[in-house]
Coordinates of C-alpha atoms and ligand atoms in Angstrom, one line a residue:
M12 CA -1.0 3.6 29.7
D13 CA -0.2 5.0 26.3
D14 CA 1.7 1.8 25.3
P15 CA 0.7 1.5 21.6
D16 CA 1.4 -2.2 21.6
P17 CA 0.2 -3.8 24.8
P18 CA 0.9 -7.6 24.9
D19 CA -2.0 -10.0 24.4
P20 CA -3.3 -11.2 27.7
P21 CA -1.9 -14.5 28.9
G22 CA -4.2 -17.5 29.2
G23 CA -5.4 -20.5 27.2
A24 CA -7.8 -18.6 25.0
R25 CA -6.7 -17.5 21.5
P26 CA -5.4 -14.0 21.8
P27 CA -8.0 -11.3 20.7
R28 CA -5.5 -9.9 18.2
A29 CA -5.1 -13.2 16.4
E30 CA -8.9 -13.5 16.2
A31 CA -9.2 -10.0 14.8
L32 CA -6.5 -10.7 12.2
A33 CA -8.2 -14.0 11.2
A34 CA -11.5 -12.1 10.7
M35 CA -9.7 -9.4 8.7
L36 CA -8.1 -12.0 6.4
A37 CA -11.6 -13.6 5.9
A38 CA -13.1 -10.3 5.0
I39 CA -10.2 -9.7 2.5
D40 CA -10.9 -13.2 1.0
D41 CA -14.6 -12.2 0.6
D42 CA -13.5 -9.1 -1.3
F43 CA -11.2 -11.0 -3.6
A44 CA -14.0 -13.4 -4.4
R45 CA -16.5 -10.5 -5.0
T46 CA -14.1 -8.6 -7.4
A47 CA -12.5 -11.6 -9.2
A48 CA -14.1 -10.9 -12.5
D49 CA -12.7 -7.3 -12.5
T50 CA -9.3 -8.0 -11.0
G51 CA -8.5 -11.3 -12.8
L52 CA -7.4 -12.7 -9.4
A53 CA -9.6 -15.6 -8.2
A54 CA -8.2 -15.4 -4.6
M55 CA -5.7 -13.7 -2.4
P56 CA -2.3 -15.2 -3.4
A57 CA -0.6 -17.1 -0.6
P58 CA 2.5 -14.8 -0.4
V59 CA 0.2 -11.8 -0.1
R60 CA -1.8 -13.5 2.7
A61 CA 1.5 -14.2 4.5
A62 CA 2.6 -10.6 4.1
I63 CA -0.7 -9.2 5.5
A64 CA -0.6 -11.7 8.4
A65 CA 3.0 -10.7 9.2
V66 CA 2.4 -7.0 9.6
P67 CA 0.9 -5.7 12.9
R68 CA -1.6 -3.2 11.5
H69 CA -2.3 -1.8 15.0
R70 CA 1.2 -0.4 15.1
F71 CA 0.3 1.9 12.2
V72 CA -3.0 3.1 13.6
P73 CA -3.4 6.0 16.0
A74 CA -4.3 5.4 19.6
Q75 CA -8.0 6.4 19.2
A76 CA -8.5 3.9 16.4
Q77 CA -6.8 0.9 18.1
A78 CA -10.0 -1.0 18.6
R79 CA -10.7 -0.9 14.9
A80 CA -7.1 -1.6 13.7
Y81 CA -8.1 -5.0 12.2
E82 CA -11.3 -4.0 10.6
N83 CA -11.2 -4.3 6.8
R84 CA -11.7 -0.5 6.4
P85 CA -9.6 2.6 5.9
L86 CA -9.0 4.6 9.1
P87 CA -8.0 8.2 9.7
I88 CA -4.3 8.7 10.6
G89 CA -4.3 12.6 11.0
H90 CA -3.4 15.3 8.5
G91 CA -6.6 14.5 6.6
Q92 CA -5.1 11.2 5.5
T93 CA -6.0 7.6 5.9
I94 CA -4.5 4.1 6.3
S95 CA -5.7 2.2 3.3
Q96 CA -8.3 -0.6 3.5
P97 CA -6.6 -3.9 4.0
F98 CA -8.3 -5.5 1.0
I99 CA -7.0 -2.7 -1.2
V100 CA -3.5 -3.1 0.2
A101 CA -3.7 -6.8 -0.5
L102 CA -5.1 -6.3 -4.0
M103 CA -2.5 -3.8 -5.0
T104 CA 0.3 -6.0 -3.6
A105 CA -1.1 -9.0 -5.5
L106 CA -1.3 -7.0 -8.8
L107 CA 2.4 -6.1 -8.5
E108 CA 3.4 -9.8 -8.5
L109 CA 6.4 -9.1 -6.2
Q110 CA 9.6 -11.1 -6.5
P111 CA 12.2 -11.4 -3.8
Q112 CA 14.8 -9.4 -5.7
D113 CA 12.4 -6.5 -6.6
R114 CA 13.1 -2.9 -5.9
V115 CA 9.8 -1.1 -5.3
L116 CA 8.8 2.6 -5.3
E117 CA 5.7 3.7 -3.4
I118 CA 4.2 7.1 -3.8
G119 CA 2.3 8.2 -0.6
S120 CA 3.8 6.5 2.5
G121 CA 1.0 7.7 4.9
C122 CA 1.5 5.7 8.0
G123 CA 3.8 3.2 6.3
Y124 CA 1.5 0.2 6.4
Q125 CA 1.5 -0.6 2.7
A126 CA 5.2 -0.2 2.6
A127 CA 5.6 -2.7 5.4
V128 CA 3.5 -5.2 3.5
L129 CA 5.5 -4.7 0.4
A130 CA 8.8 -5.2 2.3
Q131 CA 7.7 -8.7 3.3
E132 CA 7.9 -9.7 -0.3
A133 CA 10.5 -7.5 -1.9
A134 CA 14.2 -6.6 -1.5
Q135 CA 13.8 -2.8 -1.1
V136 CA 11.1 -0.3 -0.9
D137 CA 11.6 3.5 -1.4
S138 CA 8.5 5.3 -0.2
V139 CA 7.9 9.0 -0.9
E140 CA 5.6 11.1 1.4
I141 CA 4.8 14.8 0.9
V142 CA 3.6 15.5 4.5
P143 CA 6.9 15.7 6.6
E144 CA 5.2 14.7 9.9
L145 CA 3.7 11.6 8.3
A146 CA 7.0 10.7 6.7
E147 CA 8.8 11.0 10.1
R148 CA 6.1 8.9 11.9
A149 CA 6.1 6.2 9.2
A150 CA 9.9 6.0 9.3
A151 CA 9.8 5.6 13.1
T152 CA 7.1 3.0 13.0
L153 CA 8.9 1.0 10.3
A154 CA 12.2 1.3 12.2
G155 CA 10.4 0.1 15.4
L156 CA 9.4 -3.0 13.5
G157 CA 13.0 -3.6 12.3
L158 CA 11.9 -3.1 8.6
A159 CA 15.2 -1.7 7.3
R160 CA 14.3 -2.6 3.8
V161 CA 12.0 0.5 3.6
R162 CA 13.4 3.9 3.2
V163 CA 10.9 6.8 3.6
H164 CA 11.7 10.0 1.7
K165 CA 10.1 13.4 2.1
G166 CA 9.1 14.8 -1.2
D167 CA 6.6 15.3 -3.9
G168 CA 5.9 11.9 -5.5
H169 CA 4.8 13.5 -8.8
A170 CA 8.5 13.3 -9.7
G171 CA 8.8 9.7 -8.5
W172 CA 12.2 9.1 -6.9
P173 CA 14.8 9.6 -9.7
A174 CA 17.8 8.7 -7.5
G175 CA 16.6 5.1 -7.1
A176 CA 15.2 4.5 -10.6
P177 CA 14.6 2.3 -12.4
Y178 CA 12.1 0.3 -10.2
D179 CA 10.8 -3.2 -10.9
K180 CA 7.5 -2.2 -9.3
I181 CA 5.8 1.1 -8.6
I182 CA 2.7 1.6 -6.5
A183 CA 0.8 4.9 -5.9
T184 CA -1.5 5.2 -2.9
A185 CA -2.9 8.7 -3.8
A186 CA -5.0 9.4 -6.8
A187 CA -3.7 11.3 -9.9
P188 CA -6.0 12.5 -12.7
T189 CA -3.6 11.0 -15.3
L190 CA -0.5 8.9 -14.9
P191 CA 2.5 11.1 -14.1
P192 CA 5.1 10.6 -16.9
A193 CA 8.0 10.3 -14.3
W194 CA 6.5 7.1 -12.9
V195 CA 6.3 5.5 -16.3
A196 CA 9.8 6.6 -17.1
Q197 CA 11.1 5.2 -13.8
L198 CA 9.5 1.8 -14.3
A199 CA 12.0 -0.9 -15.4
A200 CA 11.4 -3.0 -18.5
G201 CA 9.4 -6.0 -17.5
G202 CA 8.0 -3.9 -14.6
R203 CA 4.5 -3.4 -13.2
L204 CA 2.9 -0.2 -11.9
V205 CA -0.4 0.0 -9.9
A206 CA -2.1 3.3 -9.3
P207 CA -5.6 4.9 -8.8
I208 CA -6.2 7.1 -11.8
G209 CA -9.1 9.5 -12.2
E210 CA -11.1 12.2 -10.5
R211 CA -9.4 13.8 -7.5
E212 CA -12.6 13.7 -5.4
G213 CA -14.8 10.7 -5.9
L214 CA -14.0 7.4 -7.5
Q215 CA -10.9 6.4 -9.5
T216 CA -10.0 3.3 -11.4
L217 CA -7.3 1.1 -10.1
V218 CA -5.0 0.7 -13.1
L219 CA -2.3 -1.9 -13.7
L220 CA 0.4 -0.8 -16.2
R221 CA 2.9 -3.3 -17.5
K222 CA 6.1 -2.4 -19.4
N223 CA 7.3 -5.4 -21.4
P224 CA 11.0 -6.1 -22.0
R225 CA 10.9 -4.0 -25.2
G226 CA 9.6 -1.1 -23.2
E227 CA 6.1 -1.3 -24.7
L228 CA 3.2 -0.4 -22.3
Q229 CA 0.0 -2.3 -21.7
Q230 CA -2.7 -0.9 -19.4
Q231 CA -5.4 -2.9 -17.6
R232 CA -8.3 -1.4 -15.7
T233 CA -9.5 -3.2 -12.6
I234 CA -11.9 -2.0 -9.9
A235 CA -13.3 1.4 -8.9
V236 CA -11.5 2.7 -5.8
R237 CA -11.5 5.9 -3.6
F238 CA -8.1 7.3 -2.7
V239 CA -7.1 10.7 -1.3
P240 CA -5.8 13.0 -4.0
L241 CA -2.1 13.4 -4.9
T242 CA -1.3 16.9 -3.7
G243 CA 1.6 19.2 -4.6
G244 CA 3.3 19.3 -8.0
A245 CA 1.0 19.5 -11.0
G246 CA -2.0 19.4 -8.8
Ligands
SAH25 N1 0.2 4.0 1.7 C1 -0.7 4.4 2.9 C2 -1.9 5.2 2.5 C3 -1.5 6.5 2.1 S1 -2.8 7.7 1.9 C4 -1.0 3.2 3.7 O1 -0.3 2.3 3.7 O2 -2.1 3.2 4.3 C5 -2.0 8.7 0.7 C6 -0.7 9.4 1.2 O3 -0.2 10.1 0.0 C7 -1.0 10.5 2.2 O4 -0.1 10.3 3.3 C8 -0.6 11.8 1.5 O5 0.0 12.7 2.3 C9 0.4 11.3 0.5 N2 0.6 12.2 -0.7 C10 -0.4 13.0 -1.3 N3 0.2 13.6 -2.3 C11 1.5 13.2 -2.4 C12 2.6 13.5 -3.3 N4 2.5 14.4 -4.3 N5 3.8 12.9 -3.0 C13 3.9 12.0 -2.0 N6 2.9 11.7 -1.2 C14 1.7 12.3 -1.4

């Protein structure tokens, strides 16, 4: 009765979950088209589409939200936190331009969905989560899907994850008023960092920071976003 992952019903019809996923991908396509001028991305890149299609979002969503698991919206996951909107997950993944050998740091595991998407395209993902219960649940969900490339760590992501630095790519899924220096320090030369920067309550700007091979930084603003605030540490 409480099976979080009931099988699709047998029969000739296309399974409802495949239809819901197709509709979600179409909605993400629309959002990419709508925001192209601000993101510099004309469409969802094929590897990102494949990664989104490969991750069963319903496995990351609590029982009471199962019916909405494939809507292109954020959903509550408990502890006052949310699973990010699929378009935002796809956009942030696209902005990182992941390579198969990449080692990635995520700040804010939440349910682990973004980490699972990252793991489709990268060699290793270290994800730091400040709420212990969420970290444990995310680790269990990811392990249940066989995603051993993701390691979930309990801790305050303001400090990044020094033990694993430097990282080729860094992504933050909670909003900081300014970019924490530890993240920039832990970004490898040639690396990319994507984070929502700005007001803790309200809108932030999704920022792409590039560190060139000489260590010089270049920052690009993309779209307005609304993330939960980074807690702990300096805040
Ligand atoms: N990545 C998630 C969305 C996470 S929501 C997804 O795939 O849907 C933001 C998460 O950041 C929350 O789980 C919150 O608990 C966590 N968080 C907030 N402040 C943090 C901090 N200082 N360090 C690590 N995680 C933090």
